[in-house]
XYZ file of C-alpha atoms in Angstrom:
559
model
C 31.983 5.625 -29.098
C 30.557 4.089 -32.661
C 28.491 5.550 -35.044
C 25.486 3.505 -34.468
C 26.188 4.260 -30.810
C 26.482 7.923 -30.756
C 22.965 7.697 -33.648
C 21.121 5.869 -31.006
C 21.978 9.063 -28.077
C 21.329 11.333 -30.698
C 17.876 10.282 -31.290
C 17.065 9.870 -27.469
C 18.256 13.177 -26.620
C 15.599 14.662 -29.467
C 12.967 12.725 -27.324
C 13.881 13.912 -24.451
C 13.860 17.692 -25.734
C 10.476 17.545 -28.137
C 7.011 15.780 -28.422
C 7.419 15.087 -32.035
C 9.784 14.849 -34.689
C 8.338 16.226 -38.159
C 5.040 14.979 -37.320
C 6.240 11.387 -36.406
C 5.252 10.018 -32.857
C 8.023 9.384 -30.124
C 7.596 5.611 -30.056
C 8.430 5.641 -33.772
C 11.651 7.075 -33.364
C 12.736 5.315 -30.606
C 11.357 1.834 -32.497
C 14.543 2.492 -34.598
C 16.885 3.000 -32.168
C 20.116 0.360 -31.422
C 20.012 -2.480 -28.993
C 23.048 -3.290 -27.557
C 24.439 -7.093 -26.829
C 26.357 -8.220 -23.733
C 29.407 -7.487 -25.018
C 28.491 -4.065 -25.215
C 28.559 -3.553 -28.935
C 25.788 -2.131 -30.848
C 23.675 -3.006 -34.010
C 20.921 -1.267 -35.632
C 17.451 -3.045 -34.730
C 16.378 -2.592 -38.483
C 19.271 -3.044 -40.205
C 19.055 -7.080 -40.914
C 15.913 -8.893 -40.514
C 17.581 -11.829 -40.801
C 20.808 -11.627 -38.749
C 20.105 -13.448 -35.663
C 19.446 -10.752 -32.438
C 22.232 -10.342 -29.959
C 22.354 -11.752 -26.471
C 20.945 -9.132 -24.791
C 17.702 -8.498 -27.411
C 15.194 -9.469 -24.792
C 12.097 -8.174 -26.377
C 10.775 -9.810 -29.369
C 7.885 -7.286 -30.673
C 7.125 -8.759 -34.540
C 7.272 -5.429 -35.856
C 9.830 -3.505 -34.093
C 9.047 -0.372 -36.488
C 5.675 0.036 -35.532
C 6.338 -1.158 -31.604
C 3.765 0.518 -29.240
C 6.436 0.007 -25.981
C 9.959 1.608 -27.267
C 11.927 -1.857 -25.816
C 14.933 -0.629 -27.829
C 16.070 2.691 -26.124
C 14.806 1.066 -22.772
C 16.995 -1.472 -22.494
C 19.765 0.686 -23.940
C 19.543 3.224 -21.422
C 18.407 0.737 -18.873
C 21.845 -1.152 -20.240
C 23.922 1.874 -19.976
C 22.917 4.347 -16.748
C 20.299 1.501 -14.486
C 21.894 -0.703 -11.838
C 20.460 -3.727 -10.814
C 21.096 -6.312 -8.184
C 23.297 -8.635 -8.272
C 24.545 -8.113 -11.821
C 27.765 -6.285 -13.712
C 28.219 -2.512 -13.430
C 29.563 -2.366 -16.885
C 28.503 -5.894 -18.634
C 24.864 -6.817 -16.362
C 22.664 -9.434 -17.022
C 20.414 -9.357 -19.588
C 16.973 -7.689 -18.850
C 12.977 -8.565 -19.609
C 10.930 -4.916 -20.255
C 7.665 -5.654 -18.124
C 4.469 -3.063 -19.290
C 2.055 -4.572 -17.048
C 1.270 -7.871 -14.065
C -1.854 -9.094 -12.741
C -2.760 -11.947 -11.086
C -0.086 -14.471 -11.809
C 1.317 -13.268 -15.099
C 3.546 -10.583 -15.979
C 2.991 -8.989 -19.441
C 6.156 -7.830 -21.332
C 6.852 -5.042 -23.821
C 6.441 -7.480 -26.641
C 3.177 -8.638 -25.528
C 4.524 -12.180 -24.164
C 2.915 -13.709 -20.772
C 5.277 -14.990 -18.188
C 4.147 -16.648 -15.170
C 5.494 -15.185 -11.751
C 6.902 -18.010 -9.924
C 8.716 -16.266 -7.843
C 6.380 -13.790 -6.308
C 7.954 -10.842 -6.717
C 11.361 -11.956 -5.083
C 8.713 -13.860 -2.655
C 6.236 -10.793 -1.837
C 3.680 -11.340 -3.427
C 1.468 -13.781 -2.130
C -1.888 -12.480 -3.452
C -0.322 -11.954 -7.308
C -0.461 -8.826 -8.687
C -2.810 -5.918 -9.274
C -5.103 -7.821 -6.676
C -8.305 -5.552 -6.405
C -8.403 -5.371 -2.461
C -4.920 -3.936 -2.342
C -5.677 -2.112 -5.105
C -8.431 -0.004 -3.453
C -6.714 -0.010 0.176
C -4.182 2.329 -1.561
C -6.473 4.171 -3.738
C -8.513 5.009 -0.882
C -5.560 5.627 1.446
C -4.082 8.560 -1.243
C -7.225 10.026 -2.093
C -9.479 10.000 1.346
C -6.187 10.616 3.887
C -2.573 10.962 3.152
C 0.443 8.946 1.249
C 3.069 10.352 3.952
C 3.526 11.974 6.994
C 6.641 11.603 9.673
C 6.001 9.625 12.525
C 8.578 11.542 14.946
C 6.172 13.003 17.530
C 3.054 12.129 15.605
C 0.753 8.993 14.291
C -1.735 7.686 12.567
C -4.471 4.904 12.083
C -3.089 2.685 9.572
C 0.344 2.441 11.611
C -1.635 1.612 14.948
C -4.055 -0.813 13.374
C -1.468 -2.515 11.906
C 0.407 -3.011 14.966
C -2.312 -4.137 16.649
C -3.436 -6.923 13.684
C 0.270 -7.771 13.759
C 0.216 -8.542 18.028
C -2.803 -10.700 17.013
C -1.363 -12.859 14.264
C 2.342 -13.402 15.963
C 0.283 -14.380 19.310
C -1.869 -17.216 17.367
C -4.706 -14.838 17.956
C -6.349 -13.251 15.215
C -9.873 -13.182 14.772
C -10.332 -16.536 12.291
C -13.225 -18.212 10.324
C -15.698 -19.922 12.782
C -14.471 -23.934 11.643
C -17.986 -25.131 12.108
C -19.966 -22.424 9.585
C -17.405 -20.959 8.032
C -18.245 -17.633 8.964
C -16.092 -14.971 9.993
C -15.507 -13.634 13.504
C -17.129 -10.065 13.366
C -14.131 -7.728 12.664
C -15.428 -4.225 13.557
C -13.267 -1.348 12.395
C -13.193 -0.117 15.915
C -9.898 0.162 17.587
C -11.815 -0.190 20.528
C -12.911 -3.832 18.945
C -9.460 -4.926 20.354
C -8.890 -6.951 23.606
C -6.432 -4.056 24.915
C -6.061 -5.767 28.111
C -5.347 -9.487 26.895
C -2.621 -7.745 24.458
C -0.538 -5.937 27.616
C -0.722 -8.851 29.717
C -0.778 -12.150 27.831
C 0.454 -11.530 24.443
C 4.517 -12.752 24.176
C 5.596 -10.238 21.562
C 3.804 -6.991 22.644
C 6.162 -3.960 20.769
C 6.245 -3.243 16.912
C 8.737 -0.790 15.239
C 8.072 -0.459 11.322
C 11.147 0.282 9.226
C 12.100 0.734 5.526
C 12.269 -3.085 4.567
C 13.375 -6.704 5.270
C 17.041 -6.213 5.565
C 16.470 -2.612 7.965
C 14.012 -4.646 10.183
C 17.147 -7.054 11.172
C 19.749 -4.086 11.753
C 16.919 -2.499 14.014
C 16.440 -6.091 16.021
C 20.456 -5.929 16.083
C 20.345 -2.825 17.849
C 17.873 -3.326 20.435
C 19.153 -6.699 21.122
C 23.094 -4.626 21.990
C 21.025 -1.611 23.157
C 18.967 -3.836 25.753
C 22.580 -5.379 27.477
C 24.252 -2.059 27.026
C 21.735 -0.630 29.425
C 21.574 -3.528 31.808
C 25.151 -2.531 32.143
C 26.816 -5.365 30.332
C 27.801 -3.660 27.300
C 30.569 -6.421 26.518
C 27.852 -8.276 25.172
C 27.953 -7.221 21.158
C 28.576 -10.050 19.565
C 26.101 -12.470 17.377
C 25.463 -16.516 16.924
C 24.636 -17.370 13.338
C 24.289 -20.381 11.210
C 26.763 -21.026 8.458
C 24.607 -20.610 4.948
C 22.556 -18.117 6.768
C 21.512 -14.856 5.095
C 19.435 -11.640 6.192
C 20.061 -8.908 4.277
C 22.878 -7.082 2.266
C 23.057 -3.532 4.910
C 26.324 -3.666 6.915
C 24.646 -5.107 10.383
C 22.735 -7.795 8.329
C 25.855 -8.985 6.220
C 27.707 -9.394 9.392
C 25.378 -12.189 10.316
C 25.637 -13.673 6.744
C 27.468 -17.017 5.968
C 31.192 -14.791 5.879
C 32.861 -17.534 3.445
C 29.843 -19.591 1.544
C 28.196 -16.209 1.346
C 27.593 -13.095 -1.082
C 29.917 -11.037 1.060
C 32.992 -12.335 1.653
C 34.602 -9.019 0.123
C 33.237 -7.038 2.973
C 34.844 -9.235 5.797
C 37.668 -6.582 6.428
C 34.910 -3.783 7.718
C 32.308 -5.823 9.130
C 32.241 -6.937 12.831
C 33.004 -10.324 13.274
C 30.028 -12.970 14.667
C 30.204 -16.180 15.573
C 29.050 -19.199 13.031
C 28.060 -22.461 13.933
C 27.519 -24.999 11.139
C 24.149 -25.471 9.551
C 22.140 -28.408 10.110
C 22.936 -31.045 6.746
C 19.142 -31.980 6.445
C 15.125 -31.650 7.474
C 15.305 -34.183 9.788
C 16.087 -33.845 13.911
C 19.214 -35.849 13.242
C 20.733 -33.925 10.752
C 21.013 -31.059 13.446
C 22.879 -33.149 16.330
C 26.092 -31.556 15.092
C 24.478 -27.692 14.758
C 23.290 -27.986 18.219
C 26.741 -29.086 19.881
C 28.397 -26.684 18.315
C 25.689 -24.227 19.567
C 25.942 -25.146 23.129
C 29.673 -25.099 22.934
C 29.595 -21.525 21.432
C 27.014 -20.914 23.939
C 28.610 -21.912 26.659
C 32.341 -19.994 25.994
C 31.259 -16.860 24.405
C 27.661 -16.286 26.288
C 29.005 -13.294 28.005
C 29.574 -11.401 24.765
C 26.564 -12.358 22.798
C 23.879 -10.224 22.775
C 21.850 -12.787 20.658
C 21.631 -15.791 18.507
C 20.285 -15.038 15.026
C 18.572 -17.422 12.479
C 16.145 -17.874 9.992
C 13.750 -20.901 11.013
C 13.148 -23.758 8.699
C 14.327 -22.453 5.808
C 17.462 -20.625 4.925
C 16.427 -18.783 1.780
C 19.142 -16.847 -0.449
C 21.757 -19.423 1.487
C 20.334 -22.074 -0.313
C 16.942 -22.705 0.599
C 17.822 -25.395 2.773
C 15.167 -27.002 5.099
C 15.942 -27.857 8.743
C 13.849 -29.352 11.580
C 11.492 -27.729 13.531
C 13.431 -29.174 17.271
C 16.415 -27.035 16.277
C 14.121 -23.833 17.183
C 13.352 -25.507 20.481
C 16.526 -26.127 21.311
C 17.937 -22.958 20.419
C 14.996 -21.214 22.503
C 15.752 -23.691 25.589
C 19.719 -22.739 25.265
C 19.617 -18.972 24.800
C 17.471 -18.810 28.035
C 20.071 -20.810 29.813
C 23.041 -19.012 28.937
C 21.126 -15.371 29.333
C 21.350 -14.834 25.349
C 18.147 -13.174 23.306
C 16.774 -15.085 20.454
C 16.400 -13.829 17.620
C 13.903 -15.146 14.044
C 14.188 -13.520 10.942
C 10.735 -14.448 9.389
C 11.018 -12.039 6.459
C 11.163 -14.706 3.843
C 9.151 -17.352 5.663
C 6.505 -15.342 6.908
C 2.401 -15.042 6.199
C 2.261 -18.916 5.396
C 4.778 -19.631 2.738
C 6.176 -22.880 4.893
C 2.296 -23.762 5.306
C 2.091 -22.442 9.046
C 1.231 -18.501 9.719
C 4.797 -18.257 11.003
C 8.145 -21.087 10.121
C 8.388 -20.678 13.852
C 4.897 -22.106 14.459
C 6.271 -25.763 12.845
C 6.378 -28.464 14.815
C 6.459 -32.102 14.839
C 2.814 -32.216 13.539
C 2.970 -29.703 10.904
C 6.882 -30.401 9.311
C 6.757 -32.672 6.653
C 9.391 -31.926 3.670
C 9.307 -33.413 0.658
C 12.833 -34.369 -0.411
C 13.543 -36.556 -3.847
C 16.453 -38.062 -1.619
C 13.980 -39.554 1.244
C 11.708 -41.796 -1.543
C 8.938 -41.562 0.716
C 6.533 -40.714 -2.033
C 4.085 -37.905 -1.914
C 3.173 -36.338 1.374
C 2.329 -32.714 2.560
C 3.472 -30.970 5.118
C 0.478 -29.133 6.301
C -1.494 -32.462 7.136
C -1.940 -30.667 10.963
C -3.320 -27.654 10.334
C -3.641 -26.205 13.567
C -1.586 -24.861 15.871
C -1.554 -24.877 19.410
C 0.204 -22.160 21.469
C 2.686 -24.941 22.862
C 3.948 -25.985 19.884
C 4.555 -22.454 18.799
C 8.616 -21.417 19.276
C 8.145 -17.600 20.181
C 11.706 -15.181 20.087
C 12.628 -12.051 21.884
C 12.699 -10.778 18.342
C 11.000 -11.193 15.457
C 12.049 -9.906 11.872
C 8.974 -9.549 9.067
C 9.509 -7.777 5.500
C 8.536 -9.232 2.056
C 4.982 -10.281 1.997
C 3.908 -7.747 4.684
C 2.657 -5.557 2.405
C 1.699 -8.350 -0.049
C 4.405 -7.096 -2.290
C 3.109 -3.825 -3.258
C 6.067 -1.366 -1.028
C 8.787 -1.824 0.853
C 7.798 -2.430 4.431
C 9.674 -3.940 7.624
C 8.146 -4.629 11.106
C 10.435 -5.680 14.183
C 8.401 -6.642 17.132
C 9.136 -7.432 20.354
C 8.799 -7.954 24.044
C 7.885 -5.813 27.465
C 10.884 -7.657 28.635
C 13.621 -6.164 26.139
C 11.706 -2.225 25.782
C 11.343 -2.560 29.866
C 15.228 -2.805 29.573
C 16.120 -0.623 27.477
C 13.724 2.101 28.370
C 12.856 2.008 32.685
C 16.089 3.986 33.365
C 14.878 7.004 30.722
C 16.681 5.474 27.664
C 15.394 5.702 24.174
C 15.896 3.529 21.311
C 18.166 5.002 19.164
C 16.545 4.548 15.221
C 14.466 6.657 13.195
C 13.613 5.974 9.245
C 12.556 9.037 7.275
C 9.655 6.494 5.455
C 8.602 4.906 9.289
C 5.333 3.550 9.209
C 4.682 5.254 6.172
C 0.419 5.710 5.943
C 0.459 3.846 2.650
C 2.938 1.202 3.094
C 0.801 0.379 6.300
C -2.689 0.557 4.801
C -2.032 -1.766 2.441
C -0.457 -3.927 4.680
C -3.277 -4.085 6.879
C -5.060 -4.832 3.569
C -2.934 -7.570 2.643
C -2.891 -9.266 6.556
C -6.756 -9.299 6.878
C -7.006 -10.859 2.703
C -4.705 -13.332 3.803
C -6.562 -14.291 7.291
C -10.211 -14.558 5.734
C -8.961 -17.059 2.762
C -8.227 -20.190 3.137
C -5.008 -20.053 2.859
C -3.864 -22.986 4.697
C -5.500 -25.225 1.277
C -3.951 -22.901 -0.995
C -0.815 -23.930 0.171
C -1.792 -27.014 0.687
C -2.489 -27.550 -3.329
C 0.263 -25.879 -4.488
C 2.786 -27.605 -2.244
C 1.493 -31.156 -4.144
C 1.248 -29.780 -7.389
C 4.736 -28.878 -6.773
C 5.857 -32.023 -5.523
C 3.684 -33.999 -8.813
C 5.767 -31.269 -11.378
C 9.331 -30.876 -9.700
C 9.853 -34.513 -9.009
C 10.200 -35.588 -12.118
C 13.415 -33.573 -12.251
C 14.846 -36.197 -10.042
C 15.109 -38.344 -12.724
C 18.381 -36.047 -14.331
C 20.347 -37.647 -11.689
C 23.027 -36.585 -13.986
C 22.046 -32.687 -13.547
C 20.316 -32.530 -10.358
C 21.293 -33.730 -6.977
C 18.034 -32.790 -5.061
C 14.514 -32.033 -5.631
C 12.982 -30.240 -2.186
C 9.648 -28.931 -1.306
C 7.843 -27.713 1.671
C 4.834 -25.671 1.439
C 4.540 -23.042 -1.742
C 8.658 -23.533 -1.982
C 9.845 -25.440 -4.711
C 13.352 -26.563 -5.089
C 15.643 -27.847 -7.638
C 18.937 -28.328 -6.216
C 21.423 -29.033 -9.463
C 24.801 -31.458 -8.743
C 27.069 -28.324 -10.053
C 26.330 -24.135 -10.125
C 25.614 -21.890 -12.707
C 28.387 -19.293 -13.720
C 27.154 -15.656 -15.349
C 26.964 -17.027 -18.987
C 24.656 -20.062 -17.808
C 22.490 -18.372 -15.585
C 21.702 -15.755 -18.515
C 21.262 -18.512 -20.857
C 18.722 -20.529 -18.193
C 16.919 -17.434 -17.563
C 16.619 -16.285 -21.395
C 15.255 -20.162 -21.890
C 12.538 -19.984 -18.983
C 10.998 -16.770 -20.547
C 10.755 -18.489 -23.710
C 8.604 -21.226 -21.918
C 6.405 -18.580 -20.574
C 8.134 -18.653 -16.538
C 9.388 -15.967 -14.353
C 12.117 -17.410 -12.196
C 15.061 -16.219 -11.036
C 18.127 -19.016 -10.569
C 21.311 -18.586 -8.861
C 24.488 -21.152 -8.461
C 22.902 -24.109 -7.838
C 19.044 -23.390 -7.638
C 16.356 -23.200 -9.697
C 13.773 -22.581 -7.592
C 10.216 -21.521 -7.277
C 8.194 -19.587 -4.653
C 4.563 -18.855 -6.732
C 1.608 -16.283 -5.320
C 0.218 -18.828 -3.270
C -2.829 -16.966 -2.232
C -4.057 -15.873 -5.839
C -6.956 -17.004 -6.920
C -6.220 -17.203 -10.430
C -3.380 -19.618 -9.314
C -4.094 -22.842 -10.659
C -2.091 -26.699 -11.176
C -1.806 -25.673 -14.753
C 0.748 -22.954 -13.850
C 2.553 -25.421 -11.394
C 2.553 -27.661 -14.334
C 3.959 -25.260 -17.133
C 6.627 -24.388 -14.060
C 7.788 -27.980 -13.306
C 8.013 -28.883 -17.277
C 10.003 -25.357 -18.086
C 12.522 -26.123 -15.293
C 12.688 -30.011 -16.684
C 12.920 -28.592 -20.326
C 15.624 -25.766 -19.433
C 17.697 -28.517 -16.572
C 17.665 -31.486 -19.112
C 20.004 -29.153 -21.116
C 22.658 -27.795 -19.004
């Protein structure tokens, strides 16, 4: 350990220990403290004014002596003892100190503004610090309780949310009247709730709320094996996925990720192995002729071992954010009921709207319209139809939700399902066999409740609507770098750059230290600079599309 280093420990460990330091203030000590590059050398932040700051100096206060928000020891300690995803153990990415976000900015340390455009890793939808959220949690703490177990016991915001949950994946929530734009009465009454049209007409009828995204599809993993292993055909274990697929990074969920064009490849040895067919190569019905062969044929030799055919409709996020046609979902639905298999949709990324439908599932020939810089079909949007009719609506056995549930404020996941599949696994005395500490925790549900009835009494549907063409009007100009990029993509509020060759670790730090000096939050990874803003903020406007589209062109133009 260097001098400077071992300094820098020093003076945190007199923080730690006292208030104050001969009658100087905490912040001034730690002002003075070392930063560290990614190397993992150290230099002393006021040392040279002038020598240039190291890779890893992500916080540019003017007068680090006198800084407010002590960014130095932060990041060293952040550096040094704080792991984050997807990043080196020993050498990580560089990272950006955030004091404060609201609406669609986050604020750093240094006092710079960045827009989100990526919603929170695509959570959320309403932006930050949004006021109705805000006092659904306040009110939940101070009026009721933050936690309680839900093993022999409930509670209101886990049972209204449910309920509000049956109504949106059914198509029928309580909407705006079209013709005065007033809202249906909503009474806070559980009571208010059609209990009998829910038992007996609703398709999905059963929600179990888990810990998050990625625990929502190894609970819809389970009941799908739990449901055959009680109808007595326990050989049935195995899983259909699509190649470039991804749904999570716990050991059930990796299983049904892309095993070679995937993150975990190094896993292969302990996880069980699924079946893969290949992804469709496009948006349109033809580019899936080949997928859905291969699905039939996989189908059709392995159906009496597969408990269930997994995918993520329309849009495979983290495997690419690729787009696919809406008549692969019908197929698939119209196959897996042929060959006895359960479907099921991982909607974690896709749901509450982000395609431009409530649900990706809900797309259909009237509603799917991609922009793609490859089809030179000019400017369209894909939400031209903006209803949809229970018909066109592709329902599952099993449906995974996560990410914007809560509007990005906790962690959150909801797995629902049908009478068919808890009927199964339950008429013969059997119980399903998961149990989070954090289950339908009171204030991850209250604010999701919060965050479902915001969402259903916008107007949504023309938020999306505007930022899927502003999109469109700022990405596609990117197409011109036909040098750099190979694809520009959009469909909805999701925003694609797709570049001709991927970034490694020294270029994705370098593109993601250049964005934040244009003012943008995005994240990219290997070939994708992408965006996925807070549709559903108000404060979202075509000037932040714009700044978005010219900081990708800026940053893309120079790779």
């Amino acid at each position: 350990m260097n001098r400077i280093a071992s300094r820098h420990i020093a003076l945190v460990n007199l923080l730690l220990r006292g208030p104050r330091l001969r009658g100087r203030p905490r912040h001034h000590l730690l002002s003075t403290a070392v930063v560290v590059d990614s190397a993992g050398s150290s230099d002393d932040a006021g040392a040279s004014s002038s020598s240039s700051p190291p890779p890893s100096v992500v916080c540019q206060c003017p007068a680090p002596q006198h800084c407010p928000n002590p960014c130095s020891a932060l990041l060293h300690i952040d550096r040094q003892h704080v792991l984050h995803p997807y990043t080196s153990m020993t050498s990580p990415l560089p990272t950006f100190p955030v004091k404060s976000a609201k609406g669609v900015h986050l604020t750093l340390n240094d006092g710079r503004t960045l827009i989100d455009g990526m919603s929170s890793w695509w959570a959320a939808v309403h932006g930050c610090r949004n006021p109705v959220l805000d006092q659904a949690m306040k009110e939940q703490i101070e009026d009721s309780m933050s936690h309680v177990m839900f093993g022999g016991l409930t509670h209101r915001p886990a049972v209204e949310l449910a309920a509000r949950l049956l109504q949106m994946v059914n198509d029928d929530y309580p909407s705006k009247d079209e013709e005065t734009n007033t809202e249906t009465e909503m009474d806070d009454s559980l009571m208010d709730f059609d209990l009998e049209k829910m038992q007996h007409e609703y398709q999905l009828t059963k929600v179990f709320f888990s810990d998050s995204g990625s625990i929502s599809v190894e609970v819809a993993m389970k009941m799908a094996v739990q449901y055959w292993f009680t109808l007595q055909q326990t050989q049935k274990t195995k899983f259909i996925s699509l190649r470039n697929g991804y749904h999570g990074d716990t050991m059930g969920a990796m299983s049904v990720c892309d095993p070679v064009n995937g993150m975990h490849s190094m896993f292969a040895g302990m996880l069980v192995q699924q079946l893969f067919v290949p992804s469709p190569t496009g948006p349109h019905p033809s580019d899936a002729t080949e997928t859905l062969r291969q699905m039939e044929i996989m189908l059709k030799q392995h159906h009496h071992e597969v408990a269930a055919v997994i995918v993520e409709p329309i849009v495979q996020g983290a495997g690419g954010m690729k787009f696919y046609h809406p008549v692969v979902l019908k197929k698939l639905r119209k196959l897996c009921d042929e060959y006895g298999v359960l479907l099921i949709f991982d909607e974690i990324a896709t749901g509450f709207g982000r395609t431009g439908t409530l649900f990706a599932g809900w797309q259909g020939e009237g509603t799917y319209k991609p922009w793609s810089s490859l089809d030179d079909k000019g400017e369209t949007d894909s939400i031209e139809n903006s209803s949809t009719e229970n018909h066109s609506i592709t329902f599952p056995d099993i449906l995974c939700l996560g990410k914007a549930l809560t509007g990005g404020y906790m962690t959150l996941g909801a797995t629902l399902t049908t009478d068919k599949l808890a009927h199964g696994i339950s008429d013969t005395g059997g119980v399903f066999m998961h149990g989070p500490t954090f289950m339908a925790n009171p204030l991850a549900c209250s604010v999701s409740l919060a965050s479902i009835n915001l969402l259903m009494r916008s107007p949504w549907k023309e938020r999306v609507r505007k930022v899927e063409k502003a999109l469109i009007k700022h990405l596609s100009p990117l197409a011109d770098l036909d040098s750099i990029v190979r694809e520009v993509r959009v469909l909805g509020a999701i925003g694609v750059c797709e570049m001709r060759e991927g970034l490694d670790r020294d270029g994705m730090a370098r593109v993601q230290r250049q964005l934040v000096e244009e003012g943008v939050w995005l994240r990219p990874f290997g070939k994708l600079l992408y965006c996925m803003p807070p549709f559903n903020c108000e404060d979202l406007e075509d000037g932040h599309m714009k700044k978005i589209g010219d900081a990708i062109y800026k940053v893309a133009s120079k790779i």
